[in-house]
Coordinates of C-alpha atoms in Angstrom, one line a residue:
Chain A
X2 CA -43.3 71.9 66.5
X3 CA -43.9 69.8 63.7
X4 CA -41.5 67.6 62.3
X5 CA -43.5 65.8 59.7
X6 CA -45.4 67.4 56.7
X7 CA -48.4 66.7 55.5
X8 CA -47.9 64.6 53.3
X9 CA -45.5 62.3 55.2
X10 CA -48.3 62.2 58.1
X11 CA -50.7 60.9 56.1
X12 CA -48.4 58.4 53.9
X13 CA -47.6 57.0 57.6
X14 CA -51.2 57.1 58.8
X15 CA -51.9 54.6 56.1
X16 CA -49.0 52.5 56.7
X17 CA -50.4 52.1 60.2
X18 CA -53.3 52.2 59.3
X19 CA -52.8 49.4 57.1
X20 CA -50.5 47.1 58.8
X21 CA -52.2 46.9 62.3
X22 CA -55.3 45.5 60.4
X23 CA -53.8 41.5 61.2
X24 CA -52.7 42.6 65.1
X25 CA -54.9 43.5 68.3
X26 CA -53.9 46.2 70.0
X27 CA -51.8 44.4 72.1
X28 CA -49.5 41.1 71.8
X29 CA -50.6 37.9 73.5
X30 CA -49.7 38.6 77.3
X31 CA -46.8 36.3 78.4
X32 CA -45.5 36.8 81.6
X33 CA -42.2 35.2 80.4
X34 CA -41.7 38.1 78.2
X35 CA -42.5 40.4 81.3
X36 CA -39.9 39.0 83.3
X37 CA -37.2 39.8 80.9
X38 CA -38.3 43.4 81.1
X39 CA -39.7 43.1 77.6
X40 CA -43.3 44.4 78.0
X41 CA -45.8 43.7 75.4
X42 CA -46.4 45.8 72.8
X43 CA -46.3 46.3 69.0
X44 CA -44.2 48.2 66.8
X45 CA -45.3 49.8 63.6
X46 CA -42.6 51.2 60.9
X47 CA -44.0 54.2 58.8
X48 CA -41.4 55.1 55.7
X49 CA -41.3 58.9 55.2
X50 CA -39.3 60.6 52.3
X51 CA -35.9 60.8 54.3
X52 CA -36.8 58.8 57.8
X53 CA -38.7 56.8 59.2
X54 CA -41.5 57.1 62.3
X55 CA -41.7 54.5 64.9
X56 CA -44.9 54.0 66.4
X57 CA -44.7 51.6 69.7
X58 CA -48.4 51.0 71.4
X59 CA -47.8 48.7 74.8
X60 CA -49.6 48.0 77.8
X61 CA -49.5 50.7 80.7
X62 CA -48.3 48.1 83.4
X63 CA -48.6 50.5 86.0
X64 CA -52.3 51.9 85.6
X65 CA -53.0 48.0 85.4
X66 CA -51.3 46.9 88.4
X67 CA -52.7 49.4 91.1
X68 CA -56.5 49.9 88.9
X69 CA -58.8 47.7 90.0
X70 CA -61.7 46.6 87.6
X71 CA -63.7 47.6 85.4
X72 CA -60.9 49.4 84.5
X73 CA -61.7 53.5 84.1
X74 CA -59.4 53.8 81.1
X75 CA -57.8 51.5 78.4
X76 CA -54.0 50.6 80.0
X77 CA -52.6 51.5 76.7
X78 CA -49.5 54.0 76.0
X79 CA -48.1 55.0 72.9
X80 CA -44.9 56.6 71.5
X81 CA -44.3 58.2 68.5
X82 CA -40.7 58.8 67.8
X83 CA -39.4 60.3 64.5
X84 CA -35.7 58.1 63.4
X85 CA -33.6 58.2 60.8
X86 CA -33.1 55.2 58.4
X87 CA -30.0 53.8 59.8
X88 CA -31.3 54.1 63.7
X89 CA -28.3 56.0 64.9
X90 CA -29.1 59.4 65.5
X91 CA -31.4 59.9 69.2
X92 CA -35.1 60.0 67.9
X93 CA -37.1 63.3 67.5
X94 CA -40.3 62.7 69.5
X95 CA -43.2 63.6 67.4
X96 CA -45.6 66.7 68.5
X97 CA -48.7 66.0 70.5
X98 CA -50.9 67.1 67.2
X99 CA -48.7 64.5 64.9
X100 CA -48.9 61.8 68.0
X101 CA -53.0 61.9 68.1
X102 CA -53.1 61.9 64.5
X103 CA -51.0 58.5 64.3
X104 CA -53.2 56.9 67.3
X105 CA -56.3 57.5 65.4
X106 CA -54.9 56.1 62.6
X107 CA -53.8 52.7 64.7
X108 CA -57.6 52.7 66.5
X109 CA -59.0 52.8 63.0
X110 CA -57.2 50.2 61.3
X111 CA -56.4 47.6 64.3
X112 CA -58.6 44.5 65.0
X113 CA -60.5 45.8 68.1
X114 CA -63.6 43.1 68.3
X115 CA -66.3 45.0 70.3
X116 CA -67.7 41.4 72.0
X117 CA -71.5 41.7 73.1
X118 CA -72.8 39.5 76.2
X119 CA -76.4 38.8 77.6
X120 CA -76.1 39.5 81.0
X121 CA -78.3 36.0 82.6
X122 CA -79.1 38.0 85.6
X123 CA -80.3 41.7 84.5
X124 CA -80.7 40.9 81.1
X125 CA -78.8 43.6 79.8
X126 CA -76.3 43.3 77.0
X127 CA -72.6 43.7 78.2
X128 CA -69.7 44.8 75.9
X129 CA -66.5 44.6 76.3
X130 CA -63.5 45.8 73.9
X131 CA -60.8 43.0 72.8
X132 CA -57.3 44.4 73.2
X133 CA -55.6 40.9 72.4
X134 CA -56.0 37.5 72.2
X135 CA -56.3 36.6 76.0
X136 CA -57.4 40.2 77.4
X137 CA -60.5 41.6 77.4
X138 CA -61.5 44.9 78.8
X139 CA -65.2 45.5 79.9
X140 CA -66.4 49.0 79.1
X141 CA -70.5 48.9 79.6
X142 CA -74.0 47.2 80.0
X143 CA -76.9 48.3 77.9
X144 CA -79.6 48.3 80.1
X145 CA -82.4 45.1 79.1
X146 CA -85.3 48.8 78.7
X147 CA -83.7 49.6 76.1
X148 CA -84.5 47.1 73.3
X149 CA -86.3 49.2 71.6
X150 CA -83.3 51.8 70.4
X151 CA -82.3 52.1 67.2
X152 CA -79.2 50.3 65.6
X153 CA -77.7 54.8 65.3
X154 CA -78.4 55.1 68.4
X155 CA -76.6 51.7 70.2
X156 CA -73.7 53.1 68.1
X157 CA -73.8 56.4 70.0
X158 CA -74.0 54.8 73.5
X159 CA -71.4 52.4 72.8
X160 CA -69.1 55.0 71.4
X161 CA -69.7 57.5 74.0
X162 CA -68.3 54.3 76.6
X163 CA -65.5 53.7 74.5
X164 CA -64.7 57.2 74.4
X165 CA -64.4 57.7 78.0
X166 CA -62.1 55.3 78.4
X167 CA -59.5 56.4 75.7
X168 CA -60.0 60.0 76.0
X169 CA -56.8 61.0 76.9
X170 CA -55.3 59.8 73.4
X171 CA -57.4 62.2 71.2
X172 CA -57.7 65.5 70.8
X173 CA -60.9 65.8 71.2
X174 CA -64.6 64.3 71.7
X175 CA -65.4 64.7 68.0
X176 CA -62.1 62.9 66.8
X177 CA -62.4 60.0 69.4
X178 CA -66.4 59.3 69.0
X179 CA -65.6 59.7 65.5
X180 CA -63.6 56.9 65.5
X181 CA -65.5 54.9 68.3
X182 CA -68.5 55.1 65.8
X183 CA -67.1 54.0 63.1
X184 CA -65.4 50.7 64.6
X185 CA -68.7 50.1 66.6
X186 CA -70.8 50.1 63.3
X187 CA -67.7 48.0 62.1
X188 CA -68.1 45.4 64.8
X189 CA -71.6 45.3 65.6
X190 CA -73.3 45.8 62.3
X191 CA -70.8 44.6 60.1
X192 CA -70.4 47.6 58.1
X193 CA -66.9 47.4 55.7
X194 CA -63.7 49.0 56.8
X195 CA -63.0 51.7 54.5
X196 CA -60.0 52.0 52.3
X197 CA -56.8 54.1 53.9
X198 CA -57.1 56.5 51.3
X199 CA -60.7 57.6 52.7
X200 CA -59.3 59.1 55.4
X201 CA -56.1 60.2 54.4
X202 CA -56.7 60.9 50.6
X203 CA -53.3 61.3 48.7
X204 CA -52.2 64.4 47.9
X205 CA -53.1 65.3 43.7
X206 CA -57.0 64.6 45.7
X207 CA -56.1 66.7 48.5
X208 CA -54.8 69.6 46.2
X209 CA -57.7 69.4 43.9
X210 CA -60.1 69.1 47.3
X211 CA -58.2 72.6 48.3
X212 CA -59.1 74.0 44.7
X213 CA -62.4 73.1 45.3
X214 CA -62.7 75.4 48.3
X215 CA -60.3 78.0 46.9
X216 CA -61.5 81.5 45.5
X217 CA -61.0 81.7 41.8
X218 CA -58.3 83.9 41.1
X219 CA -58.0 83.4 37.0
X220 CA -60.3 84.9 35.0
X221 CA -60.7 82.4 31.9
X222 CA -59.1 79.2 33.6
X223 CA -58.1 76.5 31.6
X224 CA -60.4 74.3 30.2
X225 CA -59.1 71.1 32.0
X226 CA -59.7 67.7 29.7
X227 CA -57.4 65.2 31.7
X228 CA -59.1 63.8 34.3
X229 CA -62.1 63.5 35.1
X230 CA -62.1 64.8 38.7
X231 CA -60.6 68.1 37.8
X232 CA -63.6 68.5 35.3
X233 CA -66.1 67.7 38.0
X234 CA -64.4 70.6 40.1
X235 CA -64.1 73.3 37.7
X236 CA -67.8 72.6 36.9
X237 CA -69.2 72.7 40.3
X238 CA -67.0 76.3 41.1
X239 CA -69.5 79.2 41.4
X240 CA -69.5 81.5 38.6
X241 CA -67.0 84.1 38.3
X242 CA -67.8 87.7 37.1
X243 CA -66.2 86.9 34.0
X244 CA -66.2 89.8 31.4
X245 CA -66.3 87.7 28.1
X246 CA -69.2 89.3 26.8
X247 CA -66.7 93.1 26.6
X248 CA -64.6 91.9 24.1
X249 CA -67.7 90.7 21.4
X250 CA -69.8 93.5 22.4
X251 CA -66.7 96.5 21.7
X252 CA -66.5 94.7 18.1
X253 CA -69.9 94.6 17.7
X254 CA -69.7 98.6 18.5
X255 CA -67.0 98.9 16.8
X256 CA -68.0 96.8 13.7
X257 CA -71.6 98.5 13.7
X258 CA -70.2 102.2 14.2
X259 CA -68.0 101.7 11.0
X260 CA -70.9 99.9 9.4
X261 CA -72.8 103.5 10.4
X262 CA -69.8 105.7 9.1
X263 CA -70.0 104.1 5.9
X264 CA -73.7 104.0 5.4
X265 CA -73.6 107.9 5.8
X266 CA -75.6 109.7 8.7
X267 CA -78.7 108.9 6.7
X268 CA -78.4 105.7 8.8
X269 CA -78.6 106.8 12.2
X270 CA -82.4 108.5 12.6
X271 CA -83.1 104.8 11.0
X272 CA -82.6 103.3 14.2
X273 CA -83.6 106.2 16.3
X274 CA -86.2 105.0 19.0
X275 CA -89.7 106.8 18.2
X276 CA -90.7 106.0 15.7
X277 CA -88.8 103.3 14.7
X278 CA -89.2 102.5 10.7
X279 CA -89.9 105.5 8.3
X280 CA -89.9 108.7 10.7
X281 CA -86.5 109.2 11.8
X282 CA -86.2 112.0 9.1
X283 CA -89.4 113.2 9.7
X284 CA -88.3 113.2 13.9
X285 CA -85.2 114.7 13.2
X286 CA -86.7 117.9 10.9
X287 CA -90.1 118.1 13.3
X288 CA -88.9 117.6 16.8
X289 CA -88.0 121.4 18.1
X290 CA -84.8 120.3 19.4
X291 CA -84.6 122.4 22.3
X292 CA -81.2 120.7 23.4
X293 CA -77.6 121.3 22.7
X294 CA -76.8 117.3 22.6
X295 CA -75.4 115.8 20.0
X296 CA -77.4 112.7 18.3
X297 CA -77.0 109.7 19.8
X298 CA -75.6 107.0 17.9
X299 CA -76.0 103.5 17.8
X300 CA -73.6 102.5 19.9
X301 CA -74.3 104.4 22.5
X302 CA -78.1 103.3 22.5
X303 CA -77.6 99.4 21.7
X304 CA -74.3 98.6 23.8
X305 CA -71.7 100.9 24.8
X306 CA -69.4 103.3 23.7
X307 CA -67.9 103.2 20.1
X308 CA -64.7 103.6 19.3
X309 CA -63.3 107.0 19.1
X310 CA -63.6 107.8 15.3
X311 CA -67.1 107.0 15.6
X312 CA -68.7 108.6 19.1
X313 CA -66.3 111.8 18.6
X314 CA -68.7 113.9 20.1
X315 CA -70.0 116.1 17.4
X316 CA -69.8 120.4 17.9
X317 CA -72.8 122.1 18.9
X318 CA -74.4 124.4 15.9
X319 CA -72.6 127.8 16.8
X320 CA -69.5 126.4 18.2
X321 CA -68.9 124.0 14.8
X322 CA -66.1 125.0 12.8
X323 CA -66.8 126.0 9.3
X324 CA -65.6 122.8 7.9
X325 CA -65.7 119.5 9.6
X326 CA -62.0 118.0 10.1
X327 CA -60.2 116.5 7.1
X328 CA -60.2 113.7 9.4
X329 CA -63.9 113.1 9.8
X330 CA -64.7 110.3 8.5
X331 CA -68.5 111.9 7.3
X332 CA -67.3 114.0 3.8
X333 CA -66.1 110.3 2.0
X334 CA -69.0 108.7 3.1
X335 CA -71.5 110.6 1.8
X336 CA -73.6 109.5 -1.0
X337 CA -74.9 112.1 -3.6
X338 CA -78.4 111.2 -2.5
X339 CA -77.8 112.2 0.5
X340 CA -76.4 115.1 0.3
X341 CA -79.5 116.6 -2.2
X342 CA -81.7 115.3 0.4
X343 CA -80.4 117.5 3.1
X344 CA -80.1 120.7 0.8
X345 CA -83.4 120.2 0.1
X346 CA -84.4 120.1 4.2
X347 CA -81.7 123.1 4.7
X348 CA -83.4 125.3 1.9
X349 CA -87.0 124.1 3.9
X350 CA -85.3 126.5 6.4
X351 CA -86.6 129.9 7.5
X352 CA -84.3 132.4 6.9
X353 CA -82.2 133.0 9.6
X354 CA -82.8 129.8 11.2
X355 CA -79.2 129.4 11.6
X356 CA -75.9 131.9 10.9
X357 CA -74.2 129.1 9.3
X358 CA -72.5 130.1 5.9
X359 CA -72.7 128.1 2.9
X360 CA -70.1 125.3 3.2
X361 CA -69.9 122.4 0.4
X362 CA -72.0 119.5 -0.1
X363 CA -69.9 117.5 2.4
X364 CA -70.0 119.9 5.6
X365 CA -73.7 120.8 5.2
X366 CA -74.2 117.1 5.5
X367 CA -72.3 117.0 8.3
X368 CA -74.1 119.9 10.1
X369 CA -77.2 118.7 9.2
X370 CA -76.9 115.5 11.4
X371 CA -75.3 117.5 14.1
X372 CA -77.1 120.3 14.7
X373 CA -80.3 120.7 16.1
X374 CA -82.7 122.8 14.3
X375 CA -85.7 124.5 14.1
X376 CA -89.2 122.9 13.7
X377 CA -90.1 123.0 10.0
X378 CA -93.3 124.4 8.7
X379 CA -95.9 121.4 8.6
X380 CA -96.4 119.7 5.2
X381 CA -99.7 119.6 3.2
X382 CA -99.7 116.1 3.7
X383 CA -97.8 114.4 6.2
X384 CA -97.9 110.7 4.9
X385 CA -96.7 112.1 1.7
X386 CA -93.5 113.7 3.2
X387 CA -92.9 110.5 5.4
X388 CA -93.3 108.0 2.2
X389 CA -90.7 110.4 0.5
X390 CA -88.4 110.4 3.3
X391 CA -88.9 106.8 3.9
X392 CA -87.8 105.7 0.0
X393 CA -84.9 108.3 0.0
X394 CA -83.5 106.4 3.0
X395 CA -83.7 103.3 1.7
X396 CA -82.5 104.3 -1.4
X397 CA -79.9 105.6 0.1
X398 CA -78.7 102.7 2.5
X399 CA -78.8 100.5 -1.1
X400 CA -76.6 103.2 -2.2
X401 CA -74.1 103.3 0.5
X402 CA -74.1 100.0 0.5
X403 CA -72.9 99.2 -2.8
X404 CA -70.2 101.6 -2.1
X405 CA -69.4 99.7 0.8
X406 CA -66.4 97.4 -0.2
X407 CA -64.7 100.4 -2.4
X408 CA -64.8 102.3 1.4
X409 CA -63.5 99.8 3.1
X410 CA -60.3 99.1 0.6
X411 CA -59.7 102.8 0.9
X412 CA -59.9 102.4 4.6
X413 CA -57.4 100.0 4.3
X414 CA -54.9 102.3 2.7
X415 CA -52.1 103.5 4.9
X416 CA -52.4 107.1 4.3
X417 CA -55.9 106.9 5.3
X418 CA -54.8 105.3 8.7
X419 CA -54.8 108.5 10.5
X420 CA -58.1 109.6 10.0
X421 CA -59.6 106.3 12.1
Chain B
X29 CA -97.4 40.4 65.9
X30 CA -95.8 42.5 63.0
X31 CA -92.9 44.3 62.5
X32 CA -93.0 47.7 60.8
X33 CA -91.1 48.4 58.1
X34 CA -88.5 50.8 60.1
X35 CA -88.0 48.2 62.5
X36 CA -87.8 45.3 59.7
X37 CA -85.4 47.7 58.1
X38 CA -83.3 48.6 61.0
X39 CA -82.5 44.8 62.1
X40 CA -84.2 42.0 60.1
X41 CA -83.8 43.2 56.1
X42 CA -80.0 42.2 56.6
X43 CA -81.2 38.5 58.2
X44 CA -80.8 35.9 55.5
X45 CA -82.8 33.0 55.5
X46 CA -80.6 29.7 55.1
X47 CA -82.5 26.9 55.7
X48 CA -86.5 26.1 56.4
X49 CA -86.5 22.3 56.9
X50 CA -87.7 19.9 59.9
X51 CA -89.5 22.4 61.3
X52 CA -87.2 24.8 62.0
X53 CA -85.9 28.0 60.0
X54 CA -82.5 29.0 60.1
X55 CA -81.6 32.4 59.9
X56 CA -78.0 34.3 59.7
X57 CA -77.0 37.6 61.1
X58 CA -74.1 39.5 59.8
X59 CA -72.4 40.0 63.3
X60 CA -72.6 38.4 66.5
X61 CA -73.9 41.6 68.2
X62 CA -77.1 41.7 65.9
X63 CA -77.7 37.8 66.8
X64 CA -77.9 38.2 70.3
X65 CA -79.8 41.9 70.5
X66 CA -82.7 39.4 67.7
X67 CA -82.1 36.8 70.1
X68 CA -83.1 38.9 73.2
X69 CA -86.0 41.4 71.7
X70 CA -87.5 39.5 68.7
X71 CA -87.3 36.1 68.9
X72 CA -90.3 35.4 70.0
X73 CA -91.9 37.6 67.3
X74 CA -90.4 36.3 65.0
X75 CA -91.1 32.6 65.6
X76 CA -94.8 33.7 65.1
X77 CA -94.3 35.8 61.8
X78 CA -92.6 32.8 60.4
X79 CA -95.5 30.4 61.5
X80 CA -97.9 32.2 60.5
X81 CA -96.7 32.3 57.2
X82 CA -95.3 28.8 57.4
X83 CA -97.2 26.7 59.2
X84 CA -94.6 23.8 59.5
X85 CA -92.1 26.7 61.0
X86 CA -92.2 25.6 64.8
X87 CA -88.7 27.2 65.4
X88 CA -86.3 29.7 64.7
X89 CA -82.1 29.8 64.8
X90 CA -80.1 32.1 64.6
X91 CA -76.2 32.0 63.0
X92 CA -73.3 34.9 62.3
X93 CA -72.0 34.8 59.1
X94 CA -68.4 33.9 58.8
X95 CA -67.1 36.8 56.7
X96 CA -68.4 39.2 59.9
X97 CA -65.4 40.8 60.8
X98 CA -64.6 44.1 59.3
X99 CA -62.4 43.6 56.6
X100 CA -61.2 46.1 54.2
X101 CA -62.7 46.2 50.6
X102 CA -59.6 44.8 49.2
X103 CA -59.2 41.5 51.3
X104 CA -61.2 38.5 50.8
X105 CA -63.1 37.7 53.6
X106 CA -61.3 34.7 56.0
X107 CA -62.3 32.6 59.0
X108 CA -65.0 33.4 61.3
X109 CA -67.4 32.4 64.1
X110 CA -70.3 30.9 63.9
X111 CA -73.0 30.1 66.6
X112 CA -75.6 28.1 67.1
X113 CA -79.2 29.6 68.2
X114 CA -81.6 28.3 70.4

């Protein structure tokens, strides 16, 4: 069980980390200490928030006394107690997990020379580990063939010897030749000691390190403009499927269906797909339109769908009441040049083309956008009819158009707020 | 002889040459352990690189620097070892 957090384990892996920097591993070896039952060994204080660890490292007297040399192992123990300030309750012995993290905080931060030898008589190189100022502890002998490895690889061999011998205090071979490499390229190539923090980063970098890595849970986060390391991490997350382009694009429908609405229906063949200038009225009076579907607007072609006032779905010729809704927005948008211009296509009819009765000026319009009809009889001259058509429309957008301001004030009225 | 340039790079681009005087260039390592592996492998070569391009070079030494030990980017460097070479 653990009885430090996170944050305390790593506040006290850099206070050991950072105090055993001056010491060996071990105290000078006095055999005057020894005989008053003092054995040699160092003492490292780590402050938590409310206590305080003691971390003891001393020589294993026994292994040394019945090992003979080379010695298989480093004659090393360690405790890892956790006390409270004042020292007077029994100390709580750290978990196995918190104890290895501790010890590879001490092997990376004490002075641990890694001393290289010429061997006279094989001419290999020997090394042997310091563990204090009197006490060497030989760990292996490059062979003299091997002159030709690389400075990565003499850092492998020599960590994989150290390893062997201070297995046992790691939790593994990847933490221990971890730490073995980095002290060997340390001692035998001189490469700087890195700052506590490297290892055990505090914990605003640790939490931003976890956002990093974290799914993205809000939608439009924050823009952050504090630090600079939050920006760097909001900028490398992966995109999120963020909907920002809904809310422009439904007022864009929305602002382009009322834009329609106001303009009259002579506005909607005008951006009808085939063709796409001047023949709208000509496609809408010469296609057969053998379907029952209403028109479809612009909104529904260009993005999606309108708002409700404007893609009401329009009744089919026989099922259309006699007189559009009061609340159809269609009868006040109507211009007088419209209008005309579809009496004029209704009255190119054939009789009996349709049973629809006579309605007003207003619902006839309506109808006429709506319902599909019957092919009309083919003009004399085609270009003619479509160079009509085409100036009536325009003539009538410049129309609505002007009207368009006066619309939208009456919009704006509150008795006209139940017809949108 | 020649060195290549991933062999100059692994163990002579961090040499510094201190002193060419009286015949004798003076080199320094950064640790101890890269003295002695230049000392056992290269020496020799390197005696002849240096004469060839010097021809008053007749010898070569070897020193460690005295900020070799690992220290921490915060503490200035202290003490230190030197040796002679050969």
């Amino acid at each position: 069980m653990s009885a430090l957090d996170r944050e305390d384990l790593s506040d006290v892996c850099r206070q050991i980390y950072k105090t055993a920097e001056n010491d060996f591993v071990l105290p000078p070896l006095l055999r005057d200490a020894n005989a008053l039952g003092q054995g040699p060994k160092h003492t490292y204080f780590g402050l938590t928030k409310n206590d305080c660890v003691r971390f003891i490292v001393e020589l294993d007297e026994a292994y040394l006394n019945r090992s003979s040399f080379p010695l298989s192992r480093l004659p090393l123990k360690f405790r890892c107690e956790l006390c409270d300030l004042d020292f007077k309750e029994t100390p709580v012995q750290l978990s196995q997990s918190e104890s290895r993290e501790l010890i590879r905080a001490f092997f990376l931060g004490v002075k641990t020379p890694i001393n290289a030898e010429l061997n006279p008589l094989t001419r290999g190189i020997k090394f042997s580990i310091q563990l204090s100022s009197s006490f060497f502890v030989e760990f292996a002998e490059l062979p003299a063939e091997n002159h030709k490895l690389a400075p990565e690889a003499i850092c492998r061999w020599v960590s994989g010897s150290l390893y062997e011998k201070s297995q046992e205090f790691f939790g593994g071979a990847q933490d221990g030749m971890a730490v073995w490499t980095a002290r060997t390229t340390q001692e035998l190539f001189g490469e700087p000691k890195p700052l506590p923090d490297t290892y055990w980063p505090h914990e605003p970098l640790r939490a931003a390190v976890a956002i990093e890595a974290a799914p993205i849970i809000a939608v439009n986060p924050p823009v952050p403009t504090f630090a600079a390391t939050d920006c760097r991490i909001i900028a490398q997350r992966p995109a999120a499927p963020i909907s920002v382009i809904e809310r422009p694009s439904r007022l864009h429908a929305a602002f382009a269906a009322m834009l329609v609405a106001m303009a009259g229906a002579s506005c909607l063949p005008l951006v009808a797909q085939t063709p796409p200038a001047v023949a709208p009225m000509k496609t809408a009076e010469s296609v057969p339109a053998p379907k029952k579907e209403a028109p479809v607007s612009i909104a529904r072609l260009d993005i999606e769908t309108p708002p409700t006032q404007v893609s009401r779905p329009e009744p089919l010729p026989e099922l259309a009441p006699a007189a559009a809704p009061i609340s159809s927005p269609m009868p006040e948008c109507v211009s007088p040049a419209l209008s005309g211009d579809v009496q004029q296509l209704e009255a190119a009819k054939p009789s009996g083309a349709t049973t629809v009765k006579p309605k007003p000026q207003a619902h006839k319009t309506v109808r006429a956008k709506t319902a599909p009809r019957p092919t009309q009889p083919q003009q004399a001259n085609p270009l003619v009819a479509v160079g009509r058509a085409a100036g009536k429309a325009v003539s009538t957008v410049v129309t609505n158009l002007q009207q368009l301001p006066n619309q939208l004030s009456a919009m704006m009225r509150p008795h006209r707020d139940q017809s949108f | 002889m020649e060195f290549g340039d991933d062999l100059y790079a692994r163990w002579f681009s961090r040499l510094e040459l201190t002193r060419a005087s009286g015949g004798e260039a003076l080199l320094m390592a950064p640790t101890k352990f890269m003295k002695l592996w230049i000392e056992a492998h290269y020496l020799q070569g390197l005696r002849a690189c240096l004469a060839a391009e010097f021809s008053e070079i007749d010898s070569v030494s070897i020193i460690v620097s005295e900020n070799h030990a690992p220290r921490s980017h915060l503490e200035a460097p202290t003490g230190g070892s030197a040796a002679a070479g050969d």
